[in-house]
Amino acid sequence: MSTRTTEHATFVIERSFPADPSRVFAAWASAEAKAKWFGPDLDGGPDLELDFQVGGRERFAATTPDGTTYTYIALYKDIVADERIVYTYEMYIDDERMSVSVATIEFAPSDQGTALTMTEQGVFLDGQDTVAAREHGTREIIEKLAATVSA
């Protein structure tokens, strides 16, 4: 009998930034900019490859001090400069797939600068990850983004 499981979930993160949408959007658009805020803080920085265009791919890998490697592989489906990014992505722990998601990032002008809305729809596989853990980690990353674009 298989012990395989799936957990389907959606979460939404809303965050204001004291920067205009073009500045917040630009933080997603180049490997150099994204490496400043995306993923965990590691000595030497993350292993990040980014081809930011529709049909382009992104790959991020980080190894924790205990030797566990987390890998993120994304495919960009829709990009509207300064307004929207839609992508699919898979997450792996070592060589085992832990989730598959669709994410939409929306950027809108606001009185504070930019209102960002991130919606993620995912399937979390075989107990390797949970929606609560993913949302928590994503919120931490968005806070790092805020510090980067506000500096």
Coordinates of N, CA, C and O in Angstrom, one line a residue:
M1 N 0.8 -1.2 0.0 CA 0.0 0.0 0.0 C 0.9 1.2 0.0 O 1.9 1.3 0.7
S2 N 0.6 2.2 -0.8 CA 1.3 3.4 -1.0 C 1.1 4.4 0.2 O 0.0 4.5 0.8
T3 N 2.2 5.0 0.6 CA 2.1 6.1 1.7 C 2.1 7.5 1.1 O 2.4 8.4 1.8
R4 N 1.9 7.6 -0.2 CA 1.9 8.8 -0.9 C 0.7 9.7 -0.5 O -0.4 9.1 -0.4
T5 N 0.9 11.0 -0.3 CA -0.2 11.9 0.1 C -0.1 13.2 -0.7 O 1.0 13.5 -1.3
T6 N -1.2 13.8 -0.8 CA -1.2 15.2 -1.4 C -2.0 16.1 -0.5 O -3.0 15.7 0.1
E7 N -1.6 17.3 -0.4 CA -2.3 18.4 0.3 C -2.4 19.6 -0.6 O -1.4 20.1 -1.0
H8 N -3.7 19.9 -1.0 CA -3.9 21.0 -1.9 C -4.2 22.3 -1.1 O -5.0 22.2 -0.2
A9 N -3.7 23.4 -1.5 CA -4.0 24.6 -0.7 C -3.7 25.9 -1.5 O -2.9 25.8 -2.4
T10 N -4.3 26.9 -1.1 CA -4.1 28.3 -1.7 C -3.8 29.2 -0.5 O -4.5 29.1 0.5
F11 N -2.8 30.1 -0.7 CA -2.7 31.2 0.3 C -2.4 32.5 -0.5 O -1.9 32.5 -1.6
V12 N -2.7 33.6 0.2 CA -2.5 34.9 -0.4 C -1.7 35.8 0.6 O -2.0 35.8 1.8
I13 N -0.7 36.5 0.1 CA 0.1 37.4 0.9 C -0.1 38.8 0.3 O 0.1 38.9 -0.9
E14 N -0.5 39.7 1.1 CA -0.6 41.1 0.7 C 0.4 42.0 1.5 O 0.5 41.8 2.7
R15 N 1.2 42.8 0.8 CA 2.2 43.6 1.4 C 2.4 44.9 0.7 O 2.4 44.9 -0.5
S16 N 2.5 46.0 1.4 CA 2.8 47.3 0.9 C 4.3 47.6 0.9 O 4.9 47.2 1.9
F17 N 4.8 48.3 -0.1 CA 6.2 48.7 -0.1 C 6.3 50.2 -0.3 O 5.6 50.7 -1.2
P18 N 7.2 50.8 0.3 CA 7.4 52.3 0.1 C 8.3 52.6 -1.1 O 9.4 53.3 -1.0
A19 N 8.0 51.9 -2.2 CA 8.7 52.1 -3.5 C 7.7 51.9 -4.6 O 6.7 51.2 -4.4
D20 N 8.0 52.5 -5.7 CA 7.0 52.4 -6.8 C 7.1 51.0 -7.5 O 8.0 50.3 -7.3
P21 N 6.0 50.7 -8.2 CA 5.9 49.3 -8.7 C 7.1 48.9 -9.6 O 7.5 47.8 -9.6
S22 N 7.6 49.8 -10.4 CA 8.8 49.5 -11.2 C 10.0 49.0 -10.4 O 10.7 48.1 -10.8
R23 N 10.2 49.6 -9.3 CA 11.3 49.2 -8.4 C 11.1 47.9 -7.8 O 12.0 47.0 -7.7
V24 N 9.9 47.6 -7.3 CA 9.6 46.3 -6.7 C 9.6 45.2 -7.8 O 10.2 44.2 -7.6
F25 N 9.0 45.5 -8.9 CA 9.0 44.5 -10.0 C 10.5 44.2 -10.4 O 10.9 43.0 -10.7
A26 N 11.3 45.2 -10.5 CA 12.7 45.0 -10.9 C 13.5 44.1 -10.0 O 14.4 43.4 -10.4
A27 N 13.1 44.0 -8.7 CA 13.8 43.2 -7.8 C 13.5 41.7 -8.1 O 14.3 40.8 -7.7
W28 N 12.5 41.4 -9.0 CA 12.3 40.0 -9.4 C 12.9 39.7 -10.7 O 13.0 38.5 -11.1
A29 N 13.4 40.7 -11.5 CA 13.7 40.6 -12.9 C 15.1 40.3 -13.3 O 15.4 40.0 -14.4
S30 N 16.0 40.3 -12.3 CA 17.4 40.0 -12.6 C 18.0 39.1 -11.5 O 17.6 39.2 -10.3
A31 N 18.9 38.2 -11.9 CA 19.5 37.3 -10.9 C 20.3 38.1 -9.8 O 20.2 37.8 -8.7
E32 N 20.9 39.2 -10.2 CA 21.7 40.0 -9.3 C 20.8 40.6 -8.2 O 21.0 40.6 -7.0
A33 N 19.6 41.2 -8.7 CA 18.7 41.8 -7.8 C 18.0 40.8 -6.9 O 17.9 40.9 -5.7
K34 N 17.6 39.7 -7.5 CA 16.8 38.6 -6.8 C 17.7 37.9 -5.7 O 17.2 37.5 -4.7
A35 N 19.0 37.7 -6.0 CA 19.9 37.1 -5.1 C 20.0 37.8 -3.8 O 20.4 37.2 -2.8
K36 N 19.7 39.1 -3.8 CA 19.8 39.9 -2.5 C 18.7 39.5 -1.5 O 18.8 39.8 -0.3
W37 N 17.6 39.0 -2.0 CA 16.5 38.8 -1.1 C 15.8 37.4 -1.1 O 15.2 37.0 -0.2
F38 N 16.0 36.6 -2.2 CA 15.3 35.4 -2.4 C 16.1 34.2 -1.7 O 17.2 34.0 -2.0
G39 N 15.4 33.5 -0.9 CA 16.0 32.3 -0.3 C 16.6 32.6 1.0 O 16.6 33.7 1.5
P40 N 17.2 31.6 1.6 CA 17.8 31.7 3.0 C 19.2 32.5 2.9 O 19.8 32.6 1.8
D41 N 19.6 33.0 4.0 CA 20.9 33.7 4.1 C 22.0 32.6 4.3 O 21.9 31.8 5.2
L42 N 22.8 32.5 3.3 CA 23.9 31.5 3.3 C 25.2 32.2 3.0 O 25.3 33.1 2.3
D43 N 26.3 31.6 3.6 CA 27.6 32.0 3.2 C 27.8 31.9 1.7 O 27.5 30.8 1.2
G44 N 28.3 32.9 1.0 CA 28.5 32.8 -0.4 C 27.3 33.1 -1.2 O 27.4 33.1 -2.4
G45 N 26.2 33.2 -0.6 CA 24.9 33.5 -1.4 C 24.4 32.3 -2.0 O 24.9 31.2 -2.0
P46 N 23.2 32.4 -2.6 CA 22.5 31.3 -3.2 C 23.1 31.0 -4.6 O 23.7 31.8 -5.3
D47 N 22.8 29.7 -5.0 CA 23.1 29.3 -6.4 C 21.8 29.6 -7.2 O 20.8 28.9 -7.0
L48 N 21.8 30.7 -8.0 CA 20.6 31.2 -8.6 C 20.9 31.4 -10.1 O 21.8 32.1 -10.5
E49 N 20.0 30.8 -10.9 CA 20.0 31.1 -12.4 C 18.7 31.6 -12.7 O 17.7 31.1 -12.3
L50 N 18.6 32.7 -13.6 CA 17.4 33.3 -13.9 C 17.3 33.8 -15.4 O 18.2 34.5 -15.8
D51 N 16.3 33.3 -16.1 CA 16.0 33.7 -17.4 C 14.6 34.3 -17.4 O 13.6 33.6 -17.6
F52 N 14.5 35.6 -17.1 CA 13.3 36.3 -16.8 C 12.6 36.8 -18.0 O 12.8 37.9 -18.5
Q53 N 11.8 35.8 -18.6 CA 11.0 36.1 -19.8 C 10.0 35.0 -19.9 O 10.1 33.9 -19.3
V54 N 8.9 35.3 -20.6 CA 7.9 34.3 -20.8 C 8.5 33.0 -21.4 O 9.2 33.2 -22.4
G55 N 8.3 31.9 -20.8 CA 9.0 30.7 -21.3 C 10.3 30.4 -20.6 O 10.9 29.4 -20.8
G56 N 10.9 31.5 -19.9 CA 12.2 31.3 -19.3 C 12.1 30.6 -18.0 O 11.0 30.4 -17.4
R57 N 13.2 30.1 -17.6 CA 13.3 29.3 -16.4 C 14.2 30.0 -15.3 O 15.0 30.8 -15.6
E58 N 13.9 29.5 -14.1 CA 14.7 30.0 -12.9 C 15.0 28.7 -12.1 O 14.2 27.8 -12.0
R59 N 16.2 28.7 -11.6 CA 16.7 27.6 -10.8 C 17.4 28.2 -9.6 O 18.3 29.1 -9.7
F60 N 17.0 27.7 -8.4 CA 17.7 28.2 -7.2 C 18.0 26.9 -6.3 O 17.1 26.0 -6.2
A61 N 19.2 26.8 -5.8 CA 19.5 25.7 -4.9 C 20.3 26.3 -3.7 O 21.1 27.2 -3.8
A62 N 20.0 25.7 -2.6 CA 20.7 26.1 -1.3 C 20.9 24.8 -0.5 O 20.0 24.0 -0.4
T63 N 22.1 24.7 0.1 CA 22.4 23.6 0.9 C 22.5 24.1 2.4 O 23.2 25.1 2.6
T64 N 21.8 23.5 3.3 CA 21.8 23.9 4.7 C 23.0 23.4 5.4 O 23.7 22.5 4.8
P65 N 23.4 23.9 6.5 CA 24.6 23.4 7.2 C 24.6 21.9 7.5 O 25.6 21.3 7.6
D66 N 23.4 21.3 7.6 CA 23.3 19.8 7.8 C 23.4 19.0 6.6 O 23.4 17.8 6.6
G67 N 23.6 19.7 5.4 CA 23.8 19.0 4.2 C 22.6 18.8 3.3 O 22.7 18.2 2.2
T68 N 21.4 19.2 3.8 CA 20.2 19.0 3.0 C 20.2 20.1 1.9 O 20.4 21.3 2.2
T69 N 19.8 19.7 0.7 CA 19.7 20.6 -0.4 C 18.3 20.9 -0.8 O 17.5 19.9 -1.0
Y70 N 17.9 22.1 -0.9 CA 16.6 22.5 -1.3 C 16.7 23.1 -2.7 O 17.6 24.0 -2.9
T71 N 15.9 22.7 -3.7 CA 16.0 23.2 -5.1 C 14.6 23.7 -5.5 O 13.6 23.0 -5.2
Y72 N 14.6 24.8 -6.2 CA 13.4 25.5 -6.7 C 13.6 25.6 -8.2 O 14.7 26.1 -8.6
I73 N 12.7 25.1 -9.0 CA 12.8 25.2 -10.4 C 11.5 25.8 -10.9 O 10.4 25.2 -10.7
A74 N 11.5 27.0 -11.6 CA 10.3 27.7 -12.0 C 10.3 27.9 -13.5 O 11.4 27.9 -14.2
L75 N 9.1 28.1 -14.0 CA 8.9 28.3 -15.5 C 8.0 29.5 -15.5 O 6.8 29.5 -15.0
Y76 N 8.4 30.6 -16.2 CA 7.6 31.8 -16.3 C 6.5 31.7 -17.4 O 6.9 31.4 -18.5
K77 N 5.3 31.9 -17.0 CA 4.1 31.7 -17.9 C 3.6 33.1 -18.4 O 3.1 33.1 -19.5
D78 N 3.7 34.1 -17.6 CA 3.1 35.4 -18.0 C 3.9 36.5 -17.3 O 4.1 36.4 -16.1
I79 N 4.3 37.5 -18.0 CA 5.0 38.7 -17.4 C 4.5 39.9 -18.0 O 4.5 40.1 -19.3
V80 N 4.0 40.8 -17.2 CA 3.6 42.2 -17.7 C 4.4 43.1 -16.8 O 4.2 43.2 -15.6
A81 N 5.3 43.9 -17.4 CA 6.2 44.7 -16.7 C 5.5 45.6 -15.7 O 4.5 46.3 -16.1
D82 N 6.0 45.6 -14.5 CA 5.5 46.5 -13.4 C 4.1 46.2 -13.0 O 3.5 46.9 -12.1
E83 N 3.5 45.1 -13.5 CA 2.1 44.7 -13.1 C 1.9 43.3 -12.6 O 1.2 43.1 -11.7
R84 N 2.5 42.3 -13.3 CA 2.2 40.9 -13.0 C 3.3 40.0 -13.4 O 3.9 40.2 -14.5
I85 N 3.4 38.9 -12.6 CA 4.3 37.8 -12.9 C 3.5 36.5 -12.6 O 2.9 36.4 -11.5
V86 N 3.4 35.6 -13.5 CA 2.8 34.3 -13.2 C 3.8 33.2 -13.6 O 4.4 33.2 -14.7
Y87 N 4.0 32.3 -12.7 CA 5.0 31.2 -12.9 C 4.5 29.9 -12.2 O 3.7 29.9 -11.2
T88 N 5.0 28.8 -12.7 CA 4.8 27.5 -12.0 C 6.2 27.2 -11.4 O 7.2 27.6 -11.9
Y89 N 6.1 26.4 -10.3 CA 7.4 26.0 -9.8 C 7.3 24.7 -9.0 O 6.3 24.3 -8.5
E90 N 8.4 24.0 -9.0 CA 8.6 22.7 -8.2 C 9.6 23.0 -7.1 O 10.6 23.7 -7.4
M91 N 9.4 22.4 -6.0 CA 10.4 22.4 -4.9 C 10.9 20.9 -4.6 O 10.0 20.0 -4.6
Y92 N 12.2 20.8 -4.4 CA 12.8 19.5 -4.1 C 13.5 19.6 -2.8 O 14.1 20.6 -2.5
I93 N 13.5 18.5 -2.0 CA 14.4 18.3 -0.9 C 15.3 17.2 -1.3 O 14.8 16.1 -1.5
D94 N 16.6 17.5 -1.4 CA 17.5 16.6 -2.0 C 17.0 16.3 -3.4 O 16.8 17.2 -4.2
D95 N 16.7 15.0 -3.7 CA 16.2 14.7 -5.1 C 14.8 14.4 -5.1 O 14.2 13.9 -6.1
E96 N 14.1 14.6 -3.9 CA 12.7 14.2 -3.8 C 11.7 15.5 -4.0 O 11.9 16.4 -3.3
R97 N 10.8 15.4 -5.0 CA 9.9 16.5 -5.2 C 9.0 16.6 -4.0 O 8.4 15.7 -3.5
M98 N 8.9 17.9 -3.4 CA 8.0 18.1 -2.3 C 6.8 18.9 -2.6 O 5.8 18.9 -1.8
S99 N 6.8 19.6 -3.7 CA 5.6 20.4 -4.0 C 5.6 20.9 -5.5 O 6.7 20.9 -6.1
V100 N 4.5 21.2 -6.0 CA 4.3 21.9 -7.3 C 3.3 23.0 -7.1 O 2.2 22.8 -6.5
S101 N 3.6 24.2 -7.6 CA 2.7 25.3 -7.4 C 2.6 26.2 -8.6 O 3.4 26.2 -9.5
V102 N 1.5 27.0 -8.6 CA 1.3 28.1 -9.5 C 1.3 29.4 -8.6 O 0.6 29.4 -7.6
A103 N 2.1 30.4 -9.0 CA 2.2 31.6 -8.2 C 1.9 32.8 -9.1 O 2.3 32.8 -10.3
T104 N 1.1 33.7 -8.6 CA 0.9 35.0 -9.3 C 1.3 36.1 -8.4 O 0.8 36.2 -7.2
I105 N 2.1 37.0 -8.9 CA 2.5 38.2 -8.2 C 1.9 39.4 -8.9 O 2.1 39.6 -10.1
E106 N 1.2 40.2 -8.2 CA 0.5 41.4 -8.8 C 1.1 42.7 -8.1 O 1.2 42.7 -6.8
F107 N 1.4 43.7 -8.9 CA 2.0 44.9 -8.4 C 1.0 46.0 -8.8 O 0.7 46.2 -9.9
A108 N 0.6 46.8 -7.8 CA -0.3 47.9 -8.1 C 0.1 49.2 -7.4 O 0.6 49.1 -6.2
P109 N 0.0 50.4 -8.0 CA 0.4 51.6 -7.3 C -0.5 51.8 -6.1 O -1.7 51.4 -6.2
S110 N 0.0 52.4 -5.1 CA -0.8 52.6 -3.9 C -0.3 53.9 -3.2 O 0.8 54.5 -3.6
D111 N -1.0 54.4 -2.2 CA -0.5 55.6 -1.5 C 0.8 55.4 -0.9 O 1.6 56.4 -0.7
Q112 N 1.1 54.2 -0.5 CA 2.4 53.9 0.2 C 3.5 53.6 -0.9 O 4.7 53.6 -0.5
G113 N 3.2 53.4 -2.1 CA 4.1 53.1 -3.2 C 3.6 52.0 -4.0 O 3.2 52.2 -5.1
T114 N 3.7 50.7 -3.5 CA 3.3 49.5 -4.2 C 2.5 48.6 -3.3 O 2.9 48.4 -2.2
A115 N 1.3 48.2 -3.8 CA 0.6 47.1 -3.1 C 0.9 45.8 -3.9 O 0.6 45.7 -5.1
L116 N 1.5 44.9 -3.2 CA 1.9 43.6 -3.8 C 0.9 42.5 -3.3 O 0.6 42.5 -2.1
T117 N 0.3 41.7 -4.2 CA -0.5 40.6 -3.8 C 0.1 39.4 -4.5 O 0.3 39.3 -5.7
M118 N 0.4 38.4 -3.6 CA 1.0 37.1 -4.1 C 0.0 36.0 -3.8 O -0.4 35.9 -2.6
T119 N -0.4 35.3 -4.8 CA -1.4 34.2 -4.6 C -0.6 32.9 -5.0 O -0.1 32.9 -6.1
E120 N -0.6 31.9 -4.2 CA 0.0 30.7 -4.5 C -1.0 29.5 -4.3 O -1.7 29.5 -3.3
Q121 N -1.1 28.7 -5.4 CA -1.9 27.5 -5.4 C -1.0 26.3 -5.5 O -0.3 26.2 -6.5
G122 N -1.0 25.5 -4.5 CA 0.0 24.4 -4.5 C -0.6 23.0 -4.1 O -1.6 22.9 -3.5
V123 N 0.2 22.0 -4.5 CA 0.0 20.7 -4.0 C 1.3 20.3 -3.3 O 2.4 20.4 -3.9
F124 N 1.2 19.9 -2.1 CA 2.3 19.5 -1.2 C 2.3 18.0 -1.1 O 1.3 17.4 -0.7
L125 N 3.4 17.4 -1.4 CA 3.5 16.0 -1.6 C 4.1 15.2 -0.5 O 5.2 15.6 0.0
D126 N 3.5 14.1 -0.2 CA 4.1 13.1 0.7 C 4.6 13.5 2.0 O 5.5 13.0 2.6
G127 N 4.0 14.6 2.6 CA 4.3 15.1 3.9 C 5.7 15.8 3.9 O 6.2 16.1 5.0
Q128 N 6.3 16.1 2.8 CA 7.6 16.7 2.7 C 7.5 18.2 3.1 O 8.5 18.8 3.4
D129 N 6.3 18.8 2.9 CA 6.1 20.2 3.1 C 4.7 20.4 3.5 O 3.8 19.5 3.2
T130 N 4.3 21.5 4.1 CA 2.9 21.8 4.3 C 2.6 23.2 3.9 O 3.5 24.0 3.7
V131 N 1.3 23.5 3.7 CA 1.0 24.9 3.3 C 1.4 25.9 4.4 O 1.9 27.0 4.0
A132 N 1.3 25.5 5.6 CA 1.6 26.4 6.7 C 3.1 26.8 6.7 O 3.5 27.9 6.8
A133 N 3.9 25.8 6.4 CA 5.4 26.0 6.4 C 5.7 26.8 5.1 O 6.6 27.7 5.2
R134 N 5.1 26.5 4.0 CA 5.4 27.3 2.8 C 5.0 28.7 2.9 O 5.7 29.6 2.5
E135 N 3.8 29.0 3.5 CA 3.4 30.4 3.6 C 4.3 31.1 4.6 O 4.7 32.2 4.3
H136 N 4.7 30.5 5.7 CA 5.6 31.1 6.6 C 6.9 31.5 5.9 O 7.4 32.6 6.0
G137 N 7.5 30.5 5.2 CA 8.7 30.8 4.5 C 8.6 31.9 3.4 O 9.5 32.7 3.2
T138 N 7.5 31.9 2.7 CA 7.2 32.9 1.7 C 7.1 34.3 2.3 O 7.6 35.3 1.8
R139 N 6.4 34.4 3.5 CA 6.3 35.6 4.2 C 7.7 36.2 4.6 O 7.9 37.4 4.5
E140 N 8.5 35.3 5.0 CA 9.9 35.7 5.4 C 10.6 36.3 4.2 O 11.3 37.3 4.3
I141 N 10.5 35.6 3.1 CA 11.2 36.1 1.8 C 10.6 37.4 1.4 O 11.4 38.3 1.0
I142 N 9.3 37.6 1.5 CA 8.7 38.9 1.1 C 9.2 40.0 2.1 O 9.4 41.1 1.6
E143 N 9.4 39.7 3.3 CA 10.0 40.7 4.2 C 11.4 41.1 3.8 O 11.8 42.2 3.9
K144 N 12.2 40.1 3.4 CA 13.5 40.4 2.9 C 13.5 41.2 1.6 O 14.3 42.1 1.4
L145 N 12.5 41.0 0.7 CA 12.2 41.8 -0.4 C 12.0 43.2 0.0 O 12.5 44.2 -0.5
A146 N 11.1 43.4 1.0 CA 10.8 44.8 1.5 C 12.0 45.5 2.0 O 12.2 46.7 1.7
A147 N 12.9 44.8 2.7 CA 14.1 45.5 3.2 C 15.0 45.9 2.0 O 15.6 46.9 2.1
T148 N 15.0 45.1 1.0 CA 15.9 45.3 -0.2 C 15.3 46.5 -1.0 O 16.1 47.4 -1.3
V149 N 14.0 46.6 -1.3 CA 13.5 47.7 -2.1 C 13.3 49.0 -1.3 O 13.2 50.1 -1.9
S150 N 13.4 48.9 0.0 CA 13.2 50.1 0.9 C 14.6 50.7 1.2 O 14.6 51.9 1.6
A151 N 15.6 50.0 0.9 CA 17.0 50.5 1.3 C 17.4 51.6 0.3 O 17.0 51.8 -0.8

